[in-house]
mmCIF file of N, CA and C in Angstrom:
data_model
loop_
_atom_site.group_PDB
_atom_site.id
_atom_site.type_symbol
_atom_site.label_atom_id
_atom_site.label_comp_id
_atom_site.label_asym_id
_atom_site.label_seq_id
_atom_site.Cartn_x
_atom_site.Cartn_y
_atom_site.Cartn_z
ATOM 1 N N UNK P 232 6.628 13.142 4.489
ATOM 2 C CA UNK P 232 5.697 13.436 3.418
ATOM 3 C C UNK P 232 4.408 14.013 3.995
ATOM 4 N N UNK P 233 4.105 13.636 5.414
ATOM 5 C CA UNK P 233 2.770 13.849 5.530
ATOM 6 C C UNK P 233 3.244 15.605 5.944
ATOM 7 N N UNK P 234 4.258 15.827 6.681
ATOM 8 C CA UNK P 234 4.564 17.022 6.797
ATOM 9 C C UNK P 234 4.483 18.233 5.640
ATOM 10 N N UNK P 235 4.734 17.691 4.477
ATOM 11 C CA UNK P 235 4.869 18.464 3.263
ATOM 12 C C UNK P 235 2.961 18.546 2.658
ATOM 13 N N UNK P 236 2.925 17.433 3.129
ATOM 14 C CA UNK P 236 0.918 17.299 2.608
ATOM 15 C C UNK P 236 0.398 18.622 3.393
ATOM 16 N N UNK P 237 0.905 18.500 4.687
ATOM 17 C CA UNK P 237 0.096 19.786 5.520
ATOM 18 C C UNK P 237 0.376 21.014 4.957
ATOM 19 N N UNK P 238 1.629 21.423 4.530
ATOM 20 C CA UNK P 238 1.937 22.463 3.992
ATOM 21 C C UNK P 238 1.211 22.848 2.931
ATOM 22 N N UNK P 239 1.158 22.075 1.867
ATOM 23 C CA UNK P 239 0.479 22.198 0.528
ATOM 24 C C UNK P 239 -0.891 22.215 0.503
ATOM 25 N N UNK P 240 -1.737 21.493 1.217
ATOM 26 C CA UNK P 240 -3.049 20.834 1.617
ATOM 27 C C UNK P 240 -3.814 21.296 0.070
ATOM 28 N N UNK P 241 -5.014 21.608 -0.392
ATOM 29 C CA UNK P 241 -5.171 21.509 -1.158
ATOM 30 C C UNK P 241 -4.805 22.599 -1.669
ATOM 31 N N UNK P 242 -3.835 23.636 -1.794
ATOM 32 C CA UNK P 242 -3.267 24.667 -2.942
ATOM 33 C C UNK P 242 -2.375 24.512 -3.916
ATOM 34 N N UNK P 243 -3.027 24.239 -4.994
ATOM 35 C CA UNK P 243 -2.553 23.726 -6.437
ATOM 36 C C UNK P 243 -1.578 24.643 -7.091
ATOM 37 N N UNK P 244 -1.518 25.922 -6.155
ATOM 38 C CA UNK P 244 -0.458 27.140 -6.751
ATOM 39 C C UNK P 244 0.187 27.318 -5.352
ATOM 40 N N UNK P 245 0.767 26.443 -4.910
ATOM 41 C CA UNK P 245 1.862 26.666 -3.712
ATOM 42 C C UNK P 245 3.383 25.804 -4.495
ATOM 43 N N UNK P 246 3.786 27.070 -4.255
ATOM 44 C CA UNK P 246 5.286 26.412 -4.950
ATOM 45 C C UNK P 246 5.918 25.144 -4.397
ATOM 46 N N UNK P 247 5.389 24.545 -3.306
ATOM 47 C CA UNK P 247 6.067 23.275 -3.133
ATOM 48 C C UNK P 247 5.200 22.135 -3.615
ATOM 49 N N UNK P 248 3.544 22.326 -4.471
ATOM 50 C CA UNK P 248 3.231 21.539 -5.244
ATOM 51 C C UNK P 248 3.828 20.276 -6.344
ATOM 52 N N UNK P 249 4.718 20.913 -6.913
ATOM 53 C CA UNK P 249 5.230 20.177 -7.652
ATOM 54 C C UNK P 249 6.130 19.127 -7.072
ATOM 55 N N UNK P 250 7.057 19.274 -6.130
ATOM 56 C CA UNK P 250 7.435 18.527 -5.570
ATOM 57 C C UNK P 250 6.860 17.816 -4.764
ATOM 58 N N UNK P 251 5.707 18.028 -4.143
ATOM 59 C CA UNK P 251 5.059 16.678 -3.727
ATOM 60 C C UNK P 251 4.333 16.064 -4.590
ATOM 61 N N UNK P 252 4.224 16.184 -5.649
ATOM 62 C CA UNK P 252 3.337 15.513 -6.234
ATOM 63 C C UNK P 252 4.593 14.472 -7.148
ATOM 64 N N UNK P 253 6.007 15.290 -7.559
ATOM 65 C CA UNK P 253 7.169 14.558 -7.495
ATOM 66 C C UNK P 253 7.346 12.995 -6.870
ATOM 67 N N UNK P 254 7.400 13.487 -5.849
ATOM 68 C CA UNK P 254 7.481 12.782 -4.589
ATOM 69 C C UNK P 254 6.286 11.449 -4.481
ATOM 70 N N UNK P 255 5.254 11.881 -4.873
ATOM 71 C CA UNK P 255 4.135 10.674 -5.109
ATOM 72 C C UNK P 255 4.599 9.918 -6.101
ATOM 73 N N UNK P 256 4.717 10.303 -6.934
ATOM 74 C CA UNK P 256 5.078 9.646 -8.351
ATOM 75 C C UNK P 256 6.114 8.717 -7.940
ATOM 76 N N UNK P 257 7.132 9.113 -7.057
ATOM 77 C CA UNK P 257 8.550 8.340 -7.079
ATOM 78 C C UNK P 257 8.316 7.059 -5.973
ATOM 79 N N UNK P 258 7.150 7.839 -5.126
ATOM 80 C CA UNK P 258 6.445 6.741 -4.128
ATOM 81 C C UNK P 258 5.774 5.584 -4.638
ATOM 82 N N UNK P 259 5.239 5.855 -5.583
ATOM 83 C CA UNK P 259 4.382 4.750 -6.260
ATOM 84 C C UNK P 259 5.405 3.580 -7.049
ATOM 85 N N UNK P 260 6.301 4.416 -8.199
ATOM 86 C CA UNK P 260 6.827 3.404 -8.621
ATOM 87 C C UNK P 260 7.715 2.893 -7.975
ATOM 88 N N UNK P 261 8.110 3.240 -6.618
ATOM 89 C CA UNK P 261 8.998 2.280 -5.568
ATOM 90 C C UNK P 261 8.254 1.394 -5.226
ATOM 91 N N UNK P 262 7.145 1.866 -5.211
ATOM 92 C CA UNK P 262 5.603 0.478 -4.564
ATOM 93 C C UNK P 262 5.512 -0.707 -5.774
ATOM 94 N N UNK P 263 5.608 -0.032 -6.748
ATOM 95 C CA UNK P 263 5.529 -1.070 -7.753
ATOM 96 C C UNK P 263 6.477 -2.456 -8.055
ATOM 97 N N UNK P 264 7.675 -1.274 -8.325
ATOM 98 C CA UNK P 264 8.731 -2.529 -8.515
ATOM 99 C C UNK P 264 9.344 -2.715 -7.268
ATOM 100 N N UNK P 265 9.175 -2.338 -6.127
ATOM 101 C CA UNK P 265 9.770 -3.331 -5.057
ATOM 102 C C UNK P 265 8.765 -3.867 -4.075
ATOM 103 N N UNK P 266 7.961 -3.821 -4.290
ATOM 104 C CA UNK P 266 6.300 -4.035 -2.687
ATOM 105 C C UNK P 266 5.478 -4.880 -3.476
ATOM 106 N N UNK P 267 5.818 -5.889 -3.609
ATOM 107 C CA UNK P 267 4.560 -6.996 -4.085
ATOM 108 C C UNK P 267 3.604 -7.350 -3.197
ATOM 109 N N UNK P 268 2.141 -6.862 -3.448
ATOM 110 C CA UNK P 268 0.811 -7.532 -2.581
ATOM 111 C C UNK P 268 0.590 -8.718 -2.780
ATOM 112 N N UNK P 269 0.199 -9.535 -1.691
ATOM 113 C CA UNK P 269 -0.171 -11.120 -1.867
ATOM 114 C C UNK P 269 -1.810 -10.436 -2.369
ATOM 115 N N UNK P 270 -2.369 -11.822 -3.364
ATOM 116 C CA UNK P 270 -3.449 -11.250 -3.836
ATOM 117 C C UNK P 270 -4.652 -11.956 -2.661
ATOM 118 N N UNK P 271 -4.995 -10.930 -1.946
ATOM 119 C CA UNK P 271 -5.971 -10.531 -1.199
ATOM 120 C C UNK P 271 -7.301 -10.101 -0.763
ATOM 121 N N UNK P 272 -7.854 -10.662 -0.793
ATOM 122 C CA UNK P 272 -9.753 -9.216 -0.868
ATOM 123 C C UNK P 272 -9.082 -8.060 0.764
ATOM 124 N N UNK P 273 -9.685 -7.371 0.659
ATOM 125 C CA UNK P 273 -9.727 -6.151 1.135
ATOM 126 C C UNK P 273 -10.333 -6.641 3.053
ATOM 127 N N UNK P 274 -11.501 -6.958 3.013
ATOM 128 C CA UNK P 274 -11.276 -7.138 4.270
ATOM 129 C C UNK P 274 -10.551 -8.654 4.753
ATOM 130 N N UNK P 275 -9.896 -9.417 4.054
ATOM 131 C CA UNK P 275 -9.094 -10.845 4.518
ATOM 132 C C UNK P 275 -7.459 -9.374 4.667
ATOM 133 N N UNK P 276 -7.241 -8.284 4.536
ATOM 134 C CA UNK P 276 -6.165 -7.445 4.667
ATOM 135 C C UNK P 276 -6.716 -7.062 5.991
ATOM 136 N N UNK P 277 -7.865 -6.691 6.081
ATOM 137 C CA UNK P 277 -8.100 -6.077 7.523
ATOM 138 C C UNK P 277 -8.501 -7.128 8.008
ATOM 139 N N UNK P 278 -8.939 -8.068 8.327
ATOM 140 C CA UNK P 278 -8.836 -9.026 9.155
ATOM 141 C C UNK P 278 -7.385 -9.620 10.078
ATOM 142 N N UNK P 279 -6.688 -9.696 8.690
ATOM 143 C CA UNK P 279 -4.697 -9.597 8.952
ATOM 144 C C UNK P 279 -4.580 -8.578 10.241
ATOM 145 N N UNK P 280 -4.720 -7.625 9.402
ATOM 146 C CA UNK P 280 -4.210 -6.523 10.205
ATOM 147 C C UNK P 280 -4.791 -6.279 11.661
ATOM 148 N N UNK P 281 -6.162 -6.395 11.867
ATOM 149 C CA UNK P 281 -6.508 -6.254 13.509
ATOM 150 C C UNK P 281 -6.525 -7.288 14.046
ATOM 151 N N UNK P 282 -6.121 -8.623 13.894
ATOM 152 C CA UNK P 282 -5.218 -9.614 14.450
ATOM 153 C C UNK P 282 -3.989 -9.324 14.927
ATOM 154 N N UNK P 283 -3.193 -8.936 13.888
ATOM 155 C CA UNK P 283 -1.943 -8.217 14.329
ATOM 156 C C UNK P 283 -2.081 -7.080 15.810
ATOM 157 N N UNK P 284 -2.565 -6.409 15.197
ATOM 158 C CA UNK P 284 -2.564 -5.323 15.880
ATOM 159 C C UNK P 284 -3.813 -5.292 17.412
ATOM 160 N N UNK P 285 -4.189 -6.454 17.518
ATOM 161 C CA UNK P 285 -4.877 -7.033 18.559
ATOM 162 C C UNK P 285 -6.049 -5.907 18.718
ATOM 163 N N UNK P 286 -6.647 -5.952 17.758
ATOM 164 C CA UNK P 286 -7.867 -4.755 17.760
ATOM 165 C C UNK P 286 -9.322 -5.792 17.602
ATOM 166 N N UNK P 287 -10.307 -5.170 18.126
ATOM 167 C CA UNK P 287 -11.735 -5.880 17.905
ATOM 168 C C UNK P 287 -12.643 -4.543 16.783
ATOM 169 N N UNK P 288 -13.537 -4.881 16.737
ATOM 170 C CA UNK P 288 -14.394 -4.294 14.966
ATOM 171 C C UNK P 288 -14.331 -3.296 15.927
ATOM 172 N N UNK P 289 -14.947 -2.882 17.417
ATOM 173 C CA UNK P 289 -15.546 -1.519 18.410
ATOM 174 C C UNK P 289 -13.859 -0.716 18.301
ATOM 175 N N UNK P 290 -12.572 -1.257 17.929
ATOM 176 C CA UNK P 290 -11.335 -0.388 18.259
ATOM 177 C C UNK P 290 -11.627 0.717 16.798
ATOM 178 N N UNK P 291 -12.205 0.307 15.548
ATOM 179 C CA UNK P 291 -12.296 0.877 14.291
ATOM 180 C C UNK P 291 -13.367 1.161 13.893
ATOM 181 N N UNK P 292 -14.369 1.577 14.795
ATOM 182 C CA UNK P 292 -15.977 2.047 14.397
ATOM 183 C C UNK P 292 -15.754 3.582 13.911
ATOM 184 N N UNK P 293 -15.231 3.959 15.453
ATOM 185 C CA UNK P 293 -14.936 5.496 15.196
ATOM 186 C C UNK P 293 -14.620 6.062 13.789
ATOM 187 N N UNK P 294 -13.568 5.215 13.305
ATOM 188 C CA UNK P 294 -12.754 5.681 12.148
ATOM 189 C C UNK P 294 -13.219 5.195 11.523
ATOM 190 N N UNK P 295 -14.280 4.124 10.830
ATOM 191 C CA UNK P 295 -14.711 3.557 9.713
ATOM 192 C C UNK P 295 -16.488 3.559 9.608
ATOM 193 N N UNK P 296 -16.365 3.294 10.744
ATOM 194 C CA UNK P 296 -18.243 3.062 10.787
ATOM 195 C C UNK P 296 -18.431 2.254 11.536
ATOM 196 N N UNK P 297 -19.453 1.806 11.832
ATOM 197 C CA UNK P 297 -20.470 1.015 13.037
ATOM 198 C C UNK P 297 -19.941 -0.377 12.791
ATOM 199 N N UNK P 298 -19.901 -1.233 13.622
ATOM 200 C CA UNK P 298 -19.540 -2.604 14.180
ATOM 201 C C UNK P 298 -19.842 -3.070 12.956
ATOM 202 N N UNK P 299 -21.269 -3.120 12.373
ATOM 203 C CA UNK P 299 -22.034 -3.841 11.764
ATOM 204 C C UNK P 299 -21.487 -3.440 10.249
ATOM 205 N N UNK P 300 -21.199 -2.391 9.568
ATOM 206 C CA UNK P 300 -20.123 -1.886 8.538
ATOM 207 C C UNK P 300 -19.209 -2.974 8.379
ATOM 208 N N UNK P 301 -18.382 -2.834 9.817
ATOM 209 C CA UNK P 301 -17.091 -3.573 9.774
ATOM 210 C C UNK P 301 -17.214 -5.106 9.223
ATOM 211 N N UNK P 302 -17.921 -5.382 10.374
ATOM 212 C CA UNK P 302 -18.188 -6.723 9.815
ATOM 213 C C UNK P 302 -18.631 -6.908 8.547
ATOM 214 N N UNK P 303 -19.612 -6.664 7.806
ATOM 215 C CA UNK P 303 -19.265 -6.832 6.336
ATOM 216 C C UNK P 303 -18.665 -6.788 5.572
ATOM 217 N N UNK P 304 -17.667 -5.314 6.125
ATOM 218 C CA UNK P 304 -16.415 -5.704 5.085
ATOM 219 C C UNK P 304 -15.557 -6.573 5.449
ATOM 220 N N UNK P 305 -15.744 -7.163 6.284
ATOM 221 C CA UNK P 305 -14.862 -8.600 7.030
ATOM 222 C C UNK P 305 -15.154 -9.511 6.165
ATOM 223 N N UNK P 306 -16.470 -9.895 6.342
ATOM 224 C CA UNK P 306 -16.910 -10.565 5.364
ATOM 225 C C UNK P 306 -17.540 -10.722 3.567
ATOM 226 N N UNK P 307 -16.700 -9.705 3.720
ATOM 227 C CA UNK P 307 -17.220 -9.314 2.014
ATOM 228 C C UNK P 307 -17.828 -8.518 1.358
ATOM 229 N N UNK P 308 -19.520 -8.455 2.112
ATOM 230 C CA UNK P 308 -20.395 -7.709 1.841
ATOM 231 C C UNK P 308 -20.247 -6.345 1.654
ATOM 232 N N UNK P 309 -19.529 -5.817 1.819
ATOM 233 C CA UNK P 309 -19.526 -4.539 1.762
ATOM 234 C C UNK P 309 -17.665 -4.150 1.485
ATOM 235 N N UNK P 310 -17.982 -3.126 0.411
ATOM 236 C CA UNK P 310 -16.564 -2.603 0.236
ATOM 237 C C UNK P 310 -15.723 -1.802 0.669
ATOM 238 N N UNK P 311 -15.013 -1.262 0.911
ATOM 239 C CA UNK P 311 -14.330 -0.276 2.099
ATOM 240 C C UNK P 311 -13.617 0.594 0.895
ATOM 241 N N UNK P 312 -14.654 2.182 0.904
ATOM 242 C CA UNK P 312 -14.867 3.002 -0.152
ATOM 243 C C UNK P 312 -13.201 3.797 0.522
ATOM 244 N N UNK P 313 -12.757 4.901 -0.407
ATOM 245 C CA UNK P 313 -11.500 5.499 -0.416
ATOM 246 C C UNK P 313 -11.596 6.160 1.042
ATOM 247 N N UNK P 314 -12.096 6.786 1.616
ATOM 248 C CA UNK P 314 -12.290 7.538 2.697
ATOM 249 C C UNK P 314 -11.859 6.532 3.987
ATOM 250 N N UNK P 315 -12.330 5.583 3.593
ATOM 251 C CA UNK P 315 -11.760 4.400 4.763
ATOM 252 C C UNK P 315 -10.432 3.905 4.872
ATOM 253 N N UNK P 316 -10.474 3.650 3.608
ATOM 254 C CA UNK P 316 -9.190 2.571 3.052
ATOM 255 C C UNK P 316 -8.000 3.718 3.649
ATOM 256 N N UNK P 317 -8.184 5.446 3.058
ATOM 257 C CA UNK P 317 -6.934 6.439 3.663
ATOM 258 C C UNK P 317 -7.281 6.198 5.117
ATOM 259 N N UNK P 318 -8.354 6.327 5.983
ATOM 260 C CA UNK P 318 -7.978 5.879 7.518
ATOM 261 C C UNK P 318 -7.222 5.062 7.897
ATOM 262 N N UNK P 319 -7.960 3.570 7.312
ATOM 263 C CA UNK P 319 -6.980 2.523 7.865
ATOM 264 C C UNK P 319 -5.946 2.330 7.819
ATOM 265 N N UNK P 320 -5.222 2.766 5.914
ATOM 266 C CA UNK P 320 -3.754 3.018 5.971
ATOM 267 C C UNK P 320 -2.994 3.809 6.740
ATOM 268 N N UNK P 321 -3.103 5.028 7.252
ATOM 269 C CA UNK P 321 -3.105 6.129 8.004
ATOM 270 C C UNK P 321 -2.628 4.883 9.512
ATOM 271 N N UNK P 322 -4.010 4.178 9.928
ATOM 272 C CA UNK P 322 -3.901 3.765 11.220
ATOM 273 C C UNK P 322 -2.687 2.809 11.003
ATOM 274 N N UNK P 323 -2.530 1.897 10.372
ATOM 275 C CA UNK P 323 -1.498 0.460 10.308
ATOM 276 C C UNK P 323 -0.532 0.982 9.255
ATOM 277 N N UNK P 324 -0.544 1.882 8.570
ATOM 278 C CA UNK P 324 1.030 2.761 8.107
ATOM 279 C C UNK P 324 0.928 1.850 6.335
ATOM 280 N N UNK P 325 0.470 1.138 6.133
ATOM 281 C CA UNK P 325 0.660 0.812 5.007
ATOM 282 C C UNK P 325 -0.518 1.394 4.049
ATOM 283 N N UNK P 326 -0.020 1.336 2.232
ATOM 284 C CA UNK P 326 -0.972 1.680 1.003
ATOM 285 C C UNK P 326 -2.241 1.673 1.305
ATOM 286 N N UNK P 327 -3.046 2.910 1.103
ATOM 287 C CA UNK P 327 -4.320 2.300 0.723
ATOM 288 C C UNK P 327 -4.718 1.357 0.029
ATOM 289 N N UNK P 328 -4.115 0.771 -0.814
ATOM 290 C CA UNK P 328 -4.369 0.139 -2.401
ATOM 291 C C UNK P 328 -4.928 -1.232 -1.514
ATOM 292 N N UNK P 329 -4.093 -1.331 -0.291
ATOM 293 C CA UNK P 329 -3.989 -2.918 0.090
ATOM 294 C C UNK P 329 -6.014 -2.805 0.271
ATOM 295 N N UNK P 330 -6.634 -2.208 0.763
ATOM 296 C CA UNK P 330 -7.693 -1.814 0.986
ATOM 297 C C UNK P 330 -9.040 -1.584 -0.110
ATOM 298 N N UNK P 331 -9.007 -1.564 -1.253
ATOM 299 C CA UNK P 331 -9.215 -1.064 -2.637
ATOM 300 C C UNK P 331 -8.925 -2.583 -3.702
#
């Protein structure tokens, strides 16, 4: 999919438009009825996740923002706007949504 994203990137009159956007649609409602989220706040997901993935806040500055960012959205204070949430999914392969 991400292959087909590059192709299309934002041209709304490229004939393989429709089919990726197909393709989203069929993505989502597979997310729906088969991918249940435990109900979560957003950074207790990234907290999960750079445990897992044995990362400290300095491995995700680059890609999100400054130490001090992170940590708030660790702890709450701060929300982790769309621009992030597509990084992090991007980095650990799963939904933005989990993020949001």
């Amino acid at each position: 999919m991400k292959q087909l994203l590059d192709v299309v990137g934002d041209d709304e009159e490229h004939e393989l438009t429709g089919m990726l956007e197909l393709l989203g649609q069929l993505v989502e409602d597979f997310e729906h009825s088969h991918c249940s989220l435990p109900d979560a706040e957003p950074g207790q997901v990234l907290r999960f996740l750079m445990d897992q993935h044995e990362l400290k806040q300095a491995d995700l500055a680059h890609e999100i923002g400054s130490q001090s960012v992170i940590s708030e959205m660790l702890n709450g204070h701060r929300q982790i706007n769309a621009r992030q949430a597509d990084s992090l999914a991007q980095r650990f392969g799963v939904s933005p949504s989990v993020f949001i």
